[in-house]
CSV table of C-alpha atoms in Angstrom, one decimal:
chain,number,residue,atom,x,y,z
A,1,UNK,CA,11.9,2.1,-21.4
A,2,UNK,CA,14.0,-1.1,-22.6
A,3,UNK,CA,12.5,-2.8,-25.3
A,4,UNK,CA,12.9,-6.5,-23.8
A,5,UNK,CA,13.1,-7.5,-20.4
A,6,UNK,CA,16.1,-8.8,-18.4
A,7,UNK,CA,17.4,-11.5,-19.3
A,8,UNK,CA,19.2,-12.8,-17.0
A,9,UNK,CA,17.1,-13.0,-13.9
A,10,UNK,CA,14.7,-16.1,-15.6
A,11,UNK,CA,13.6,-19.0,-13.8
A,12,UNK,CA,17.1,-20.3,-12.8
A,13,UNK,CA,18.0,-20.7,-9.1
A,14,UNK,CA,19.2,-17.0,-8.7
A,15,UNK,CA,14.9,-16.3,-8.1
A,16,UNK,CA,13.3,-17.9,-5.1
A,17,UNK,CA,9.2,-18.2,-4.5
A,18,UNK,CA,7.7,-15.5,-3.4
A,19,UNK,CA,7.2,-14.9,-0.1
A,20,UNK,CA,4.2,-12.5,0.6
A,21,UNK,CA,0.8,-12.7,-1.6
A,22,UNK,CA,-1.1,-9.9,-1.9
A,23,UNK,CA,-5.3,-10.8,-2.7
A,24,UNK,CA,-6.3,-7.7,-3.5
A,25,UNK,CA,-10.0,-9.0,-3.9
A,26,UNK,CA,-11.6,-5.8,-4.8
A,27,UNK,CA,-11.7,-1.9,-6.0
A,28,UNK,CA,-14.7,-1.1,-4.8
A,29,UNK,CA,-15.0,0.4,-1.4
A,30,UNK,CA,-17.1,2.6,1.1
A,31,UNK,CA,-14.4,5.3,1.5
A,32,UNK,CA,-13.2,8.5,-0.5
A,33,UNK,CA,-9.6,8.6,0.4
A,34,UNK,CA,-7.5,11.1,-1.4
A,35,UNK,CA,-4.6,8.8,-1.0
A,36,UNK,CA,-6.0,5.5,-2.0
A,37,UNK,CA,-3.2,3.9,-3.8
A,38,UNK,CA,-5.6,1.8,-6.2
A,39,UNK,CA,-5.4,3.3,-9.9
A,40,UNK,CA,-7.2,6.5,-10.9
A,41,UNK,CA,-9.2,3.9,-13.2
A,42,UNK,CA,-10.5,1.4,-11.0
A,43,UNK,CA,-13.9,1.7,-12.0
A,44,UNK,CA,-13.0,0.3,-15.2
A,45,UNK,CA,-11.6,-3.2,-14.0
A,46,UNK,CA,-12.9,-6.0,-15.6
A,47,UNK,CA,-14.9,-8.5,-14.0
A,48,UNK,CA,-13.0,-9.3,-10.5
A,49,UNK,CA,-12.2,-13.1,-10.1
A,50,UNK,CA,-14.3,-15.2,-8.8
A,51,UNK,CA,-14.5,-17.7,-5.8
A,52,UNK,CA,-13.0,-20.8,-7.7
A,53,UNK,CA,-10.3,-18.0,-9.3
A,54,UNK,CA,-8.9,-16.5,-6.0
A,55,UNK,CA,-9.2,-21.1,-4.4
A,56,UNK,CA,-6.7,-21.8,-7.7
A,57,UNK,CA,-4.4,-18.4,-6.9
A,58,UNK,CA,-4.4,-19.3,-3.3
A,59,UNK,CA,-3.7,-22.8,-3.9
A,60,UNK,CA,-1.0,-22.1,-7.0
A,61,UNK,CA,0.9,-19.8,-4.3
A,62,UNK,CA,0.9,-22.2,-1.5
A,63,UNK,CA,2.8,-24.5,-4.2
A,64,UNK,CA,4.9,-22.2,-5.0
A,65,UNK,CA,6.1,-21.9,-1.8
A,66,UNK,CA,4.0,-18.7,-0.2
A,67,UNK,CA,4.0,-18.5,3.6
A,68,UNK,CA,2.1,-14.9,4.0
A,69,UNK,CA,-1.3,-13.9,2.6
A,70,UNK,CA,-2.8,-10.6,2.8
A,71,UNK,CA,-6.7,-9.6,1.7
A,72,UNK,CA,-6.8,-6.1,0.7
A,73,UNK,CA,-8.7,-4.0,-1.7
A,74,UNK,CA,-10.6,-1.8,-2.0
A,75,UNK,CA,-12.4,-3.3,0.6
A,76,UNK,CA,-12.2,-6.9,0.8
A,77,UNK,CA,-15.1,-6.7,3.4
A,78,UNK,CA,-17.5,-5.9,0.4
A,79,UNK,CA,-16.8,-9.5,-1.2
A,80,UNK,CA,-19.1,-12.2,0.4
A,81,UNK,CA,-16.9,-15.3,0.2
A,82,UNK,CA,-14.3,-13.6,2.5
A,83,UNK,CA,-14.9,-16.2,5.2
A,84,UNK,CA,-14.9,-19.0,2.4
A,85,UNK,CA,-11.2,-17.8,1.4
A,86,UNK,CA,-9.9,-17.3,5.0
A,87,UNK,CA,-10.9,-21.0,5.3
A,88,UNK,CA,-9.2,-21.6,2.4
A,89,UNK,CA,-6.0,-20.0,3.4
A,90,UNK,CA,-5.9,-21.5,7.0
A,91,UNK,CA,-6.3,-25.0,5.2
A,92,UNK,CA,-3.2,-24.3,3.0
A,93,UNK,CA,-1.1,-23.0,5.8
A,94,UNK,CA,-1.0,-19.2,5.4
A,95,UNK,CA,-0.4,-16.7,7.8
A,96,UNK,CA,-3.7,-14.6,6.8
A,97,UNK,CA,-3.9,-10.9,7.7
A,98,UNK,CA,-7.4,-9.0,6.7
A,99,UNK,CA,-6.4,-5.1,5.5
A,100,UNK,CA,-9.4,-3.2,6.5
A,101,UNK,CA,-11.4,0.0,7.0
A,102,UNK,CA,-13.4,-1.5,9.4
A,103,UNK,CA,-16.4,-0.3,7.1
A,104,UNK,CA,-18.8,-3.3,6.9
A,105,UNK,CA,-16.8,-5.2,10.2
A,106,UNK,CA,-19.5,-6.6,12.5
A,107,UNK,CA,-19.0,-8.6,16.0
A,108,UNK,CA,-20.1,-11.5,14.4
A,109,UNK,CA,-17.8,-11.6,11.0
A,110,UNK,CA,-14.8,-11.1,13.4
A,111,UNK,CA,-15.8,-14.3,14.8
A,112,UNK,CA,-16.5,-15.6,11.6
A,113,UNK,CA,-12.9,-15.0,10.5
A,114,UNK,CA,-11.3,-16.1,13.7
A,115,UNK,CA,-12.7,-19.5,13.6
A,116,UNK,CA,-12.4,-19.7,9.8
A,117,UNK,CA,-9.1,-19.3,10.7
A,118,UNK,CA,-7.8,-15.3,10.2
A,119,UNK,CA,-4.5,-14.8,12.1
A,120,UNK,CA,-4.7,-10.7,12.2
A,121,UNK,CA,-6.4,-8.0,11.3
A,122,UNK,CA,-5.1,-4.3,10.8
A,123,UNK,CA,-7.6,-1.5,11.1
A,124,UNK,CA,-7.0,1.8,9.8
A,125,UNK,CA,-8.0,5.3,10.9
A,126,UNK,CA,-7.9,8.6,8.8
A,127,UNK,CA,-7.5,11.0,11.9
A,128,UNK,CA,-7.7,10.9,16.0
A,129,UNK,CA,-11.3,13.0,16.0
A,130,UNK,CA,-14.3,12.1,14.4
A,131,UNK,CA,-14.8,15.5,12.2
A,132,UNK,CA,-10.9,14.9,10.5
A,133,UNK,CA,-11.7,11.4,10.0
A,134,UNK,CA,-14.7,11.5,8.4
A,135,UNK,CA,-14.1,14.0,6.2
A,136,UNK,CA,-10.8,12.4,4.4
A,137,UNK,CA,-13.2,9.0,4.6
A,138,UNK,CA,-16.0,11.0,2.8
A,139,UNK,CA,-18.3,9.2,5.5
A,140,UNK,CA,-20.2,10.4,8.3
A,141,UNK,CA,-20.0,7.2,10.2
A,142,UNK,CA,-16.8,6.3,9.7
A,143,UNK,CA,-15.0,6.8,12.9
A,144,UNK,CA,-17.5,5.9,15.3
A,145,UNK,CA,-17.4,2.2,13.5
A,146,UNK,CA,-13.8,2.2,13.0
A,147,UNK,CA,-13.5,2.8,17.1
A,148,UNK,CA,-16.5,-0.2,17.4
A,149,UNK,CA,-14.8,-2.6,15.1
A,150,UNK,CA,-11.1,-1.9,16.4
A,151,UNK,CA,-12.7,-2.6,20.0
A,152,UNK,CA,-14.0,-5.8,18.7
A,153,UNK,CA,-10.7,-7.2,17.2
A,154,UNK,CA,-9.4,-6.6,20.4
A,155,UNK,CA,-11.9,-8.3,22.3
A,156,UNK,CA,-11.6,-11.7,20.0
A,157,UNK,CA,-8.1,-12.0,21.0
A,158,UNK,CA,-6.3,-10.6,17.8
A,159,UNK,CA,-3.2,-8.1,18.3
A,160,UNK,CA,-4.5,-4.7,18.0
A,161,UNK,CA,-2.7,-3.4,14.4
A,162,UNK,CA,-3.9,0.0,13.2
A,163,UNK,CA,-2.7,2.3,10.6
A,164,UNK,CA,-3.1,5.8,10.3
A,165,UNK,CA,-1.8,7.6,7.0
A,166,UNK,CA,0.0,11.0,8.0
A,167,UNK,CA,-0.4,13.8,5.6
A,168,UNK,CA,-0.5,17.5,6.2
A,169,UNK,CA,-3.6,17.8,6.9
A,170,UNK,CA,-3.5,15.5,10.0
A,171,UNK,CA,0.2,15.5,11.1
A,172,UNK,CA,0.0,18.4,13.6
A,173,UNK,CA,-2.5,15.5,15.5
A,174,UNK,CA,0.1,13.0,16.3
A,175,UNK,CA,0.5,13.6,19.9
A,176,UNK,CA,-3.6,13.2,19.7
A,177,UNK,CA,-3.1,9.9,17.6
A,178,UNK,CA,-1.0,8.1,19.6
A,179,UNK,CA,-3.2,8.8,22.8
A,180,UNK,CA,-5.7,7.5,20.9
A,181,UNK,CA,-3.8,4.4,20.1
A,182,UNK,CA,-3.3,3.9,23.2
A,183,UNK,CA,-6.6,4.3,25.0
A,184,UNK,CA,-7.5,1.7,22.3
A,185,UNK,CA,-4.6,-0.6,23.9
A,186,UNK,CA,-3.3,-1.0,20.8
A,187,UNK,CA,-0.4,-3.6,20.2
A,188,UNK,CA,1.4,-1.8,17.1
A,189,UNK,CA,0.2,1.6,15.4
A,190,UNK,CA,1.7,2.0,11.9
A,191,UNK,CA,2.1,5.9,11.4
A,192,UNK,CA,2.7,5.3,7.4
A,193,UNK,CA,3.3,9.4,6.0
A,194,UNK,CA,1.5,9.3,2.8
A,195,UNK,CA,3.9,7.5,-0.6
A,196,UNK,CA,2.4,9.4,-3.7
A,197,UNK,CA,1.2,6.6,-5.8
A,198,UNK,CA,-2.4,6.5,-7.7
A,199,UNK,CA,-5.2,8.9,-5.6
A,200,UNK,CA,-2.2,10.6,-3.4
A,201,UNK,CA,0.5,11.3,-6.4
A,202,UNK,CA,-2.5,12.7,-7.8
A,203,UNK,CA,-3.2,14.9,-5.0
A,204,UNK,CA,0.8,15.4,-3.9
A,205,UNK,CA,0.6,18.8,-3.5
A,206,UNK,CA,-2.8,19.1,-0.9
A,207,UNK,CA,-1.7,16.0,0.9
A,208,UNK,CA,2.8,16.6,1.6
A,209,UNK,CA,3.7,18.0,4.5
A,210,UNK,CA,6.5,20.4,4.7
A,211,UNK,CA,9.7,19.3,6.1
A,212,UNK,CA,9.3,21.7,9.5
A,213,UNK,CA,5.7,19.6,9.7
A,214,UNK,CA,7.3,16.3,9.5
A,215,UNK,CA,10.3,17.2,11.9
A,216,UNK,CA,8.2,17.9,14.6
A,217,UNK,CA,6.3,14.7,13.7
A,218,UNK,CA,8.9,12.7,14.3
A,219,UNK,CA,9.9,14.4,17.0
A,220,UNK,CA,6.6,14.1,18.9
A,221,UNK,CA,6.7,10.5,18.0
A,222,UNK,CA,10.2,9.4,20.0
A,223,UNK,CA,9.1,11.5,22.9
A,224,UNK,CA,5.8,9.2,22.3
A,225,UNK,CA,7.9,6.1,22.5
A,226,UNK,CA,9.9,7.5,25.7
A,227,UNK,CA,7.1,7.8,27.7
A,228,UNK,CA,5.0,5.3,26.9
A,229,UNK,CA,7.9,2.8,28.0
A,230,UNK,CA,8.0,4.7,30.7
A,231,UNK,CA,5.2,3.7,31.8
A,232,UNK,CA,5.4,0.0,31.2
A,233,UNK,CA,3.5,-0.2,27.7
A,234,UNK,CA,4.0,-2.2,25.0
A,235,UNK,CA,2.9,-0.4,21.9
A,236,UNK,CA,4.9,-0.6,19.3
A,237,UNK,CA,5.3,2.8,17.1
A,238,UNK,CA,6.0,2.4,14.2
A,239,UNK,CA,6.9,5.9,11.9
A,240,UNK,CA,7.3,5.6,8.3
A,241,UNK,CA,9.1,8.6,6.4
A,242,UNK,CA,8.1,9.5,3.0
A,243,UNK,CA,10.2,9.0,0.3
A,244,UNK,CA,10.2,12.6,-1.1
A,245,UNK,CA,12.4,13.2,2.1
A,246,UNK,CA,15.0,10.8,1.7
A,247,UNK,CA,18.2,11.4,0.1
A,248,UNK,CA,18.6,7.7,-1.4
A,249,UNK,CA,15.7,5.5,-2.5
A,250,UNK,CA,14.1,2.4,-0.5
A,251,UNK,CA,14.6,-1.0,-1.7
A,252,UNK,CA,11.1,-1.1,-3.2
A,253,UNK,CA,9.1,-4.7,-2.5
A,254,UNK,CA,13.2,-5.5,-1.4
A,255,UNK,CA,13.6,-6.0,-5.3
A,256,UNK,CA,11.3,-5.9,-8.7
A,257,UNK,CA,9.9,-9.9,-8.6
A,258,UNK,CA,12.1,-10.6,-5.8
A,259,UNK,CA,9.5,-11.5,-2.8
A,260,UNK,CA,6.2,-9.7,-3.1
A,261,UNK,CA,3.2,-10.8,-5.9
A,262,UNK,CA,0.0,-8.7,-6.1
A,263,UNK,CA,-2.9,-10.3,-7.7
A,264,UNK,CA,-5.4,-7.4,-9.1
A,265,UNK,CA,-9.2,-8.2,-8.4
A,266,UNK,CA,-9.5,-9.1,-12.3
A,267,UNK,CA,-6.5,-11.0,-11.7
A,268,UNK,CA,-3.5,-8.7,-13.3
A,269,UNK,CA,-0.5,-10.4,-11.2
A,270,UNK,CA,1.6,-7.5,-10.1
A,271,UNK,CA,5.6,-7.4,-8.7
A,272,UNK,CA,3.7,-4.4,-6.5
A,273,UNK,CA,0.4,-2.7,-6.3
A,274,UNK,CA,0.9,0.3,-7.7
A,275,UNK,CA,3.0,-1.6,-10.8
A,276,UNK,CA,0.1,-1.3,-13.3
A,277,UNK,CA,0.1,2.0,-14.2
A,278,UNK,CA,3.8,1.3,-15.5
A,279,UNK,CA,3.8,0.7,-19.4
A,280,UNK,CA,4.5,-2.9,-19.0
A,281,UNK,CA,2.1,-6.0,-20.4
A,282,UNK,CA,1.4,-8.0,-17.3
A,283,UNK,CA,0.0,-11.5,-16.9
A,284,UNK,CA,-3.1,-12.4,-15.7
A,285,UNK,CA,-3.9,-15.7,-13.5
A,286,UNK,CA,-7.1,-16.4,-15.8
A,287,UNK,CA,-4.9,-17.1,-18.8
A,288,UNK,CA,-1.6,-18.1,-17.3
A,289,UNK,CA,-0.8,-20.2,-13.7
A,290,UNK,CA,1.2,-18.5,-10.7
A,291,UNK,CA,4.0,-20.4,-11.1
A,292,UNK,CA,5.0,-19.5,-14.6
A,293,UNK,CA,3.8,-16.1,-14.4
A,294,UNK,CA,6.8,-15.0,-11.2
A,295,UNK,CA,9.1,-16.9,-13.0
A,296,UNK,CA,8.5,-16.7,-16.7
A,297,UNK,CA,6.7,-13.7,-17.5
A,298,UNK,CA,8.5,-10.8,-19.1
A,299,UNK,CA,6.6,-8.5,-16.9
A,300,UNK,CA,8.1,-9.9,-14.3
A,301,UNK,CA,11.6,-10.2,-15.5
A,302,UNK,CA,11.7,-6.5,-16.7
A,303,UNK,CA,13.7,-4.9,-13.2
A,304,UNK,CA,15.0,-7.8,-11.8
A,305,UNK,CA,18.5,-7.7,-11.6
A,306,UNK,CA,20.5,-5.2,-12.6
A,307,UNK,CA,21.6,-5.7,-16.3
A,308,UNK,CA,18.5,-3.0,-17.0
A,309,UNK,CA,19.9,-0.5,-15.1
A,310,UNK,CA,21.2,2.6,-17.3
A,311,UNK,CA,23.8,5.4,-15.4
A,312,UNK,CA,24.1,6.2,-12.6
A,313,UNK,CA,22.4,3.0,-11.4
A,314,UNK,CA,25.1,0.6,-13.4
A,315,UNK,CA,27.8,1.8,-11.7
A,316,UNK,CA,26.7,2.6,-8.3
A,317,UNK,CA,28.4,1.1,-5.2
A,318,UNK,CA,24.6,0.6,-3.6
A,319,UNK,CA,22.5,-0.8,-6.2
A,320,UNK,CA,22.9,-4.5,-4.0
A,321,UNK,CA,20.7,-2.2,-1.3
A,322,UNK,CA,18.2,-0.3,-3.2
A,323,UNK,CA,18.1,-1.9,-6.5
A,324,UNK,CA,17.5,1.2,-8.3
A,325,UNK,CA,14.9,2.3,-6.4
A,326,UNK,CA,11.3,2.8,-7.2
A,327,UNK,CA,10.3,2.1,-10.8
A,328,UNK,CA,6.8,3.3,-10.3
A,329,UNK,CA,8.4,6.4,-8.7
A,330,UNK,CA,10.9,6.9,-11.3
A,331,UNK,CA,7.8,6.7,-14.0
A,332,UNK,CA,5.4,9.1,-12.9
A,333,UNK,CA,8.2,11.7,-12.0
A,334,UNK,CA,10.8,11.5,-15.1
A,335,UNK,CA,8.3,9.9,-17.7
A,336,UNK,CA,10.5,6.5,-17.9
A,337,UNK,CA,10.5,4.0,-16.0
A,338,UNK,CA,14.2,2.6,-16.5
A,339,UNK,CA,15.5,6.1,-15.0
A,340,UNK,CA,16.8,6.2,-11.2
A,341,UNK,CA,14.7,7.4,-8.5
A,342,UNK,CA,14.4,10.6,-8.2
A,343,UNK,CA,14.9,10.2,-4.9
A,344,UNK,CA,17.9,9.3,-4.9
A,345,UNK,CA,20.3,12.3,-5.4
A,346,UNK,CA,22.7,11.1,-7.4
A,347,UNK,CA,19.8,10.8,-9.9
A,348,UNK,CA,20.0,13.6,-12.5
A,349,UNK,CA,16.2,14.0,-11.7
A,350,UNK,CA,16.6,14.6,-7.9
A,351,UNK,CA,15.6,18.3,-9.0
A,352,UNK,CA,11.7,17.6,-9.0
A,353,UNK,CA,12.1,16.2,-5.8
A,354,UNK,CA,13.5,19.2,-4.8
A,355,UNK,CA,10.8,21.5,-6.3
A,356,UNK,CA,8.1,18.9,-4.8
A,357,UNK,CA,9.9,19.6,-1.2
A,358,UNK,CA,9.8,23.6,-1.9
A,359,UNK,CA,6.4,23.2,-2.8
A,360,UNK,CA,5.2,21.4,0.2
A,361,UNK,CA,6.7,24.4,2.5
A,362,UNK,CA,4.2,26.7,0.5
A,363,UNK,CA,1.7,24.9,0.1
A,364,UNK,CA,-2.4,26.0,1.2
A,365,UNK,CA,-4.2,23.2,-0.1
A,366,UNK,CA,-7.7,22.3,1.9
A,367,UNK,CA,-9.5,19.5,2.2
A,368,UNK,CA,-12.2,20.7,-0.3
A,369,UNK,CA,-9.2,20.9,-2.9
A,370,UNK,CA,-8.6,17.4,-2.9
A,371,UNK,CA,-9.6,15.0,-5.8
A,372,UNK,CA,-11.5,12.4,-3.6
A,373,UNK,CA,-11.0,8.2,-4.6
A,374,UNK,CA,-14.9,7.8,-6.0
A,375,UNK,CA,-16.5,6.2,-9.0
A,376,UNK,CA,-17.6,9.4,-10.6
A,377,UNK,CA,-13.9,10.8,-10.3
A,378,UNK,CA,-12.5,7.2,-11.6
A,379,UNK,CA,-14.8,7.4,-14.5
A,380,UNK,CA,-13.6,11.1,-15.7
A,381,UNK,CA,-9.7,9.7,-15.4
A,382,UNK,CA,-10.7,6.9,-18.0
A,383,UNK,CA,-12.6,9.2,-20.0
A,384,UNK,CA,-9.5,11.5,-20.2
């Protein structure tokens, strides 16, 4: 990696606020998932902030000029000032959306959060039948509640948001998943094919679907889309390729520190989520204040721009469009985070790609063969 960060993308005009801030309250959560993009070493976060903490983030953000605010984890339904912070944020002016699992959801905190001022709430799902579900949840209760709770955001009025995360081991339900969906009159369904980032780079090779899987997947989806306008409805589908399928890279968090900040529950401020497992000393809120963190920091001036950017990067015609790509990608694929995307293929790595692709058309991977997101498994990561 470069030994200094850019230095040309400081605290000048050329970088705006952020726009979207990401509370990730918590690691710690009732589900197992395979692909849980929280690091393999959660269990060893330092004390998560506290109440007053996340009121000073939330309030150093608004400042700053933040309009969107997401709680996320982990689950943030495990933290018991989550009505306190909602409050908070609807006092400040956000736009609040709740991530959640719907593990720990009740009737009554959805009206707790509504008139403490929540503006959404997205629910996910692991699988269209109960048995799928609950085993990539590692909980024997989770669908029925997820269906209970997704019910219940409905009835208080909310847009009904749910996200399902498509790997090969549930792809071949889509046509199931979207019927679903819509017996749940759902208002948008996010059908978000598994990124391979903490828990689900760890377990790529059980959890990619072969390109003949995704085809069809897709497929199935537009004829979705036909017929359900067909028949007057309003669901929005949205389908979400995975990167190790595209032939250039996406314009990750539309640019390193350009409009996303994560703050970690022990307070790490991030340019994405995944961003800590990258080399890179980042700030924390406890010793340093929002504001000088986005535009000061050197963790957050290390990709912006482009004047980091070795070949082919420096001299391609598209690096105003995908700005090099995905540095956490680029990391846990080539070893160095300065490297293009693999994705990409002009990248001289787009080989593992490749072999990641050919792998996927061959793969026999079960469910039992997954590395599950748990404490116990977190624990013997850290330990090495």
């Amino acid at each position: 990696m470069t030994d200094n960060p850019n230095p040309t993308a400081k605290a000048s005009g050329r970088i705006g606020p952020p726009f979207w801030l990401l509370a990730e309250l918590t690691y710690r959560c009732p589900l197992q998932c395979p692909y849980c993009s929280n690091p393999l070493d959660f269990d060893n976060t330092r004390q998560e902030l506290t109440t007053d903490e996340w009121v000073r983030v939330l309030r150093q953000g608004r400042e700053m000029g933040a309009a969107q605010l997401g709680f996320s984890g982990g689950e943030p339904l495990v933290r018991q000032d989550l009505a306190e912070l909602i409050a908070e944020a609807r006092h400040l002016g956000y736009y609040s959306n709740l991530i959640t699992s719907g593990l720990g959801l009740t009737e009554a905190k959805v009206q707790s959060f509504q008139n403490a001022g929540l503006d959404h709430i997205q629910v996910s799902f692991q699988a269209s039948d109960p048995e799928l579900n609950n085993a990539v949840a590692g909980s024997r209760k989770a669908f029925e509640q997820k269906l209970a709770m997704a019910r219940a955001v409905k009835d208080a009025g909310y847009p009904m948001v749910l996200n399902f995360v498509i790997h090969r081991h549930n792809i071949h339900q889509m046509n199931d998943i979207i019927e679903l969906c819509d017996r749940l009159d759902a208002d948008y369904v996010e059908l978000a094919t598994c990124q391979y980032y903490g828990w689900a780079f760890k377990n790529r090779e059980g959890l990619m679907p072969s390109r003949e899987q995704l085809v069809k997947a897709e497929a199935e989806v537009n004829a979705c889309r036909e017929r359900l306008a067909a028949a007057g409805s309003l669901m929005k589908l949205i389908f979400v390729t995975p990167d190790y399928y595209e032939e250039r890279p996406k314009a990750c968090m539309n640019g390193w520190g350009s409009l996303f900040l994560t703050v970690a529950p022990d307070g790490t401020a991030l340019p994405c989520h995944s961003a800590r497992l990258l080399p890179i000393d980042f700030p924390n809120v406890r010793e340093s204040g929002l504001s000088s963190i986005w535009y000061d920091s050197a963790g957050f001036n290390y990709y912006r721009g482009d004047s980091w950017m070795p070949e082919p990067c420096r001299s391609c015609d598209e690096k105003g469009k995908d700005f090099g790509g995905c540095r956490c990608q680029a990391y846990l694929l080539t070893g160095n985070a300065d490297n293009a995307d693999p994705v990409c293929s002009k990248s001289p790595h787009h080989d593992r790609i490749l072999a990641a692709r050919r792998a996927a058309d061959h793969a026999t991977t079960g469910l039992e063969d997954l590395t599950y997101r748990n404490p116990e498994n977190s624990r013997l990561f850290f330990r090495g």
